[in-house]
Short mmCIF file of C-alpha atoms and ligand atoms in Angstrom, two decimals:
data_model
loop_
_atom_site.label_atom_id
_atom_site.label_comp_id
_atom_site.label_asym_id
_atom_site.label_seq_id
_atom_site.Cartn_x
_atom_site.Cartn_y
_atom_site.Cartn_z
CA MET A 1 -0.04 -0.14 -0.06
CA THR A 2 1.05 3.53 -0.61
CA VAL A 3 0.58 6.74 1.45
CA GLU A 4 -0.85 9.46 -1.01
CA ILE A 5 -0.64 12.99 0.01
CA GLU A 6 -2.54 15.85 -1.37
CA TYR A 7 -1.41 19.57 -0.85
CA PHE A 8 -3.87 22.36 -0.54
CA GLY A 9 -1.34 25.08 -0.16
CA HIS A 10 0.29 26.53 2.89
CA SER A 11 0.21 23.76 5.73
CA THR A 12 -2.94 21.94 4.65
CA PHE A 13 -2.24 18.33 3.38
CA GLU A 14 -4.54 15.30 3.32
CA LEU A 15 -2.93 12.02 4.03
CA ARG A 16 -4.62 8.85 2.68
CA THR A 17 -3.87 5.15 3.41
CA GLY A 18 -6.43 2.65 3.05
CA GLU A 19 -9.84 3.87 3.82
CA HIS A 20 -8.34 6.70 6.09
CA ARG A 21 -8.22 10.20 5.18
CA ILE A 22 -6.20 12.43 7.74
CA LEU A 23 -6.51 16.19 7.06
CA ILE A 24 -3.74 18.33 8.62
CA ASP A 25 -4.25 21.83 9.65
CA PRO A 26 -7.38 22.72 7.52
CA PHE A 27 -7.15 26.12 6.19
CA LEU A 28 -9.17 26.29 2.99
CA GLY A 29 -11.74 29.04 2.95
CA ASP A 30 -9.40 31.78 3.46
CA ASN A 31 -6.34 30.30 1.93
CA PRO A 32 -5.31 32.33 -0.88
CA LEU A 33 -3.43 29.09 -2.54
CA THR A 34 -6.58 26.82 -3.11
CA GLU A 35 -10.18 27.14 -4.62
CA MET A 36 -10.98 24.01 -2.56
CA THR A 37 -13.59 24.51 0.35
CA ALA A 38 -14.15 22.56 3.28
CA ASP A 39 -17.41 21.36 2.09
CA GLU A 40 -15.36 19.39 -0.81
CA LEU A 41 -13.47 17.35 1.65
CA ASN A 42 -14.60 14.23 3.86
CA PRO A 43 -11.63 13.30 6.24
CA THR A 44 -11.87 10.44 8.78
CA ALA A 45 -9.68 12.38 11.12
CA ILE A 46 -8.24 16.07 11.48
CA VAL A 47 -4.75 16.56 13.18
CA LEU A 48 -4.02 20.03 14.18
CA THR A 49 -0.29 21.22 15.19
CA HIS A 50 -1.18 24.37 16.77
CA GLY A 51 -4.12 26.70 17.37
CA HIS A 52 -3.09 29.59 14.99
CA PHE A 53 -6.04 30.62 12.48
CA ASP A 54 -4.03 29.47 9.59
CA HIS A 55 -4.15 25.86 10.90
CA VAL A 56 -7.60 25.35 12.54
CA ALA A 57 -9.76 27.87 10.41
CA ASP A 58 -12.18 25.14 9.05
CA ALA A 59 -11.53 22.55 11.79
CA VAL A 60 -14.64 23.00 13.71
CA SER A 61 -17.18 23.16 10.65
CA LEU A 62 -15.45 20.02 9.07
CA ALA A 63 -15.36 18.08 12.20
CA LYS A 64 -19.14 18.88 12.87
CA ARG A 65 -20.14 18.08 9.45
CA THR A 66 -18.07 14.76 9.03
CA GLY A 67 -17.87 13.59 12.70
CA ALA A 68 -14.23 12.86 11.82
CA LEU A 69 -11.96 12.27 15.06
CA VAL A 70 -9.99 15.44 15.76
CA ILE A 71 -6.65 14.94 17.37
CA ALA A 72 -4.50 18.00 18.92
CA ASN A 73 -3.11 18.88 22.04
CA PHE A 74 -5.14 18.83 25.21
CA GLU A 75 -5.79 22.45 25.35
CA ILE A 76 -7.00 22.58 21.71
CA VAL A 77 -9.27 19.73 21.95
CA THR A 78 -10.76 21.04 25.19
CA TRP A 79 -11.46 24.33 23.17
CA LEU A 80 -12.94 22.16 20.35
CA GLY A 81 -15.45 20.65 22.88
CA LYS A 82 -16.81 24.10 23.87
CA GLN A 83 -17.32 24.56 20.24
CA GLY A 84 -19.54 21.53 20.05
CA VAL A 85 -17.07 19.39 18.32
CA LYS A 86 -17.58 15.86 20.17
CA ASN A 87 -15.19 13.28 18.81
CA VAL A 88 -11.81 14.44 19.96
CA HIS A 89 -8.65 13.01 21.31
CA GLY A 90 -6.00 14.97 23.19
CA GLN A 91 -2.38 14.25 23.16
CA HIS A 92 0.66 16.22 23.98
CA GLN A 93 4.36 16.90 23.17
CA GLY A 94 6.20 13.78 23.72
CA GLY A 95 2.94 11.36 23.75
CA GLY A 96 2.24 8.91 21.11
CA PHE A 97 -1.02 6.85 20.44
CA GLN A 98 -1.70 4.06 18.22
CA HIS A 99 -4.89 5.15 16.25
CA PRO A 100 -6.84 3.22 13.52
CA PHE A 101 -4.80 5.00 10.77
CA GLY A 102 -1.52 4.34 12.24
CA HIS A 103 0.88 5.54 15.23
CA LEU A 104 1.02 9.29 16.07
CA LYS A 105 3.36 10.86 18.24
CA LEU A 106 3.41 14.69 18.90
CA THR A 107 6.66 16.39 19.16
CA VAL A 108 7.96 19.54 20.23
CA ALA A 109 7.63 22.72 18.07
CA HIS A 110 8.86 26.19 18.92
CA HIS A 111 5.98 28.77 18.01
CA GLY A 112 3.00 29.96 19.54
CA SER A 113 -0.65 28.27 19.64
CA MET A 114 -3.26 31.17 20.51
CA LEU A 115 -6.46 30.05 19.22
CA PRO A 116 -8.64 32.34 16.99
CA ASP A 117 -10.75 33.88 19.72
CA GLY A 118 -7.51 34.43 21.93
CA SER A 119 -8.17 31.30 24.02
CA ASN A 120 -4.97 29.55 25.10
CA GLY A 121 -4.12 26.87 22.61
CA GLY A 122 -1.19 25.11 24.70
CA ASN A 123 2.12 24.40 23.06
CA PRO A 124 2.59 24.03 19.38
CA CYS A 125 3.43 20.57 18.20
CA GLY A 126 4.93 18.77 15.29
CA LEU A 127 3.47 15.49 14.04
CA LEU A 128 5.35 12.02 13.99
CA PHE A 129 3.24 9.58 11.91
CA THR A 130 4.21 5.88 11.80
CA PHE A 131 2.26 3.91 9.08
CA PRO A 132 3.08 0.50 8.11
CA GLU A 133 4.37 1.86 4.79
CA ALA A 134 6.28 4.92 5.97
CA THR A 135 7.30 7.29 8.89
CA ILE A 136 6.23 10.92 8.19
CA TYR A 137 7.51 13.82 10.14
CA ILE A 138 5.49 17.12 9.81
CA ALA A 139 7.17 19.73 11.64
CA GLY A 140 4.35 22.28 11.90
CA ASP A 141 5.24 25.88 12.47
CA THR A 142 8.35 25.98 14.28
CA ALA A 143 11.95 27.42 14.55
CA LEU A 144 15.04 25.19 14.13
CA PHE A 145 15.60 23.14 17.18
CA SER A 146 18.84 20.71 17.59
CA ASP A 147 16.65 18.00 18.98
CA MET A 148 15.28 17.38 15.58
CA GLN A 149 18.23 15.11 15.48
CA LEU A 150 16.51 12.62 17.99
CA ILE A 151 13.16 12.85 16.09
CA GLY A 152 15.35 11.80 13.02
CA GLU A 153 16.48 8.89 14.74
CA ALA A 154 13.06 7.46 14.05
CA GLY A 155 13.99 6.82 10.42
CA ILE A 156 12.13 9.44 8.58
CA ASP A 157 10.85 8.65 5.01
CA LEU A 158 9.34 11.93 4.34
CA ALA A 159 9.62 15.11 6.23
CA ILE A 160 7.40 18.20 5.48
CA LEU A 161 9.15 21.34 6.72
CA PRO A 162 8.00 25.14 6.80
CA ILE A 163 10.41 27.31 4.88
CA GLY A 164 8.43 30.59 4.69
CA ASP A 165 10.52 32.49 7.18
CA ASN A 166 9.13 35.52 9.36
CA PHE A 167 6.76 32.97 11.27
CA THR A 168 8.77 29.79 11.08
CA MET A 169 12.28 28.45 9.87
CA GLY A 170 13.18 30.08 6.77
CA PRO A 171 15.32 28.46 4.01
CA GLU A 172 18.64 28.32 5.79
CA ASP A 173 17.24 26.95 9.00
CA ALA A 174 15.01 24.51 7.13
CA LEU A 175 18.10 23.11 5.17
CA ARG A 176 19.72 22.68 8.45
CA ALA A 177 16.71 21.03 9.73
CA VAL A 178 17.06 18.31 6.86
CA LYS A 179 20.59 17.89 7.87
CA PHE A 180 19.37 17.27 11.60
CA LEU A 181 16.41 14.82 10.44
CA LYS A 182 18.08 12.83 7.41
CA PRO A 183 14.83 12.21 6.16
CA LYS A 184 14.83 10.36 2.58
CA ARG A 185 12.28 12.71 1.06
CA VAL A 186 11.46 16.36 2.11
CA ILE A 187 8.49 18.59 1.02
CA PRO A 188 8.76 22.36 1.81
CA CYS A 189 5.32 24.13 3.06
CA HIS A 190 4.20 27.34 4.73
CA PHE A 191 5.40 29.66 1.86
CA ASN A 192 4.07 31.87 -0.68
CA THR A 193 0.79 32.22 1.03
CA TRP A 194 1.35 36.20 1.63
CA PRO A 195 4.00 38.19 0.81
CA PRO A 196 5.93 38.10 4.30
CA ILE A 197 6.50 34.34 3.51
CA ALA A 198 7.23 34.53 -0.07
CA GLN A 199 10.23 31.99 -0.96
CA ASP A 200 11.58 30.29 -4.12
CA ALA A 201 11.01 26.73 -3.01
CA ASP A 202 12.52 25.47 -6.20
CA ALA A 203 15.90 27.09 -5.27
CA TRP A 204 15.41 25.38 -1.87
CA VAL A 205 15.15 22.00 -2.94
CA LYS A 206 18.18 22.46 -5.14
CA ARG A 207 20.29 23.45 -2.23
CA VAL A 208 18.73 20.53 -0.22
CA GLU A 209 19.68 17.89 -2.98
CA ALA A 210 23.19 19.64 -3.36
CA GLU A 211 24.16 19.41 0.27
CA THR A 212 22.24 16.39 1.69
CA ASP A 213 21.06 12.92 0.72
CA ALA A 214 17.49 14.00 0.74
CA LYS A 215 15.45 14.22 -2.34
CA GLY A 216 13.18 17.19 -2.53
CA THR A 217 9.79 17.74 -4.18
CA VAL A 218 7.90 21.19 -4.52
CA MET A 219 4.20 20.46 -4.14
CA GLN A 220 1.90 23.17 -5.67
CA SER A 221 -1.73 23.31 -4.35
CA GLY A 222 -3.63 20.45 -5.84
CA ASP A 223 -0.59 18.14 -6.22
CA ILE A 224 -0.59 14.66 -5.02
CA PHE A 225 2.41 13.00 -4.01
CA LYS A 226 2.81 9.16 -3.56
CA LEU A 227 5.14 7.41 -1.12
NI1 NI B 1 1.60 29.39 13.44
MN1 MN B 2 1.23 29.11 10.38
#
């Protein structure tokens, strides 16, 4: 079996494996990089890295319509409960759990996590998925940190890393992250959504391939990547 990954721009991805459709950080209606709306997606699970608007914007409406299981840190799932979302699973940094779709561990991320209404969204997280077919690390919004070396010890088939700069790692630090993580493949995200995070992702992938053993792929919104 393969893991199929569709990109909707910014940090919104859907991972598909078997009958599972795992939507990461749904930001659709207000996302300038996609025409897709939340009404067109039918995830079986929704996973949120942190509370910022550009990661949770469509989570409540999607969760209510589809009944998908929403996984996030404890503070965010508590907030979702107050919005009327019933099917939630709280985890936190360092904690892993075997879900029906595979194992998911929340990892450290260095960033903020305030929810759209100003509520406390706890600490931001990265996501380490272990599927039978592949191990996928989604860094979330984060600065570079040297413990990425420890995360890399899992043996990462694919790392999805922010390169936009301004709010997260920029190209230089994301390249250092690849050197720490040693993934087989890497996909950049969180760039070109707005002017402050405009980046040349093709140039970044060329540097990754010149300076590391990882192979890089620049996904455009609507692209599907098979692992
Ligand atoms: Ni953020
Ligand atoms: Mn963000």
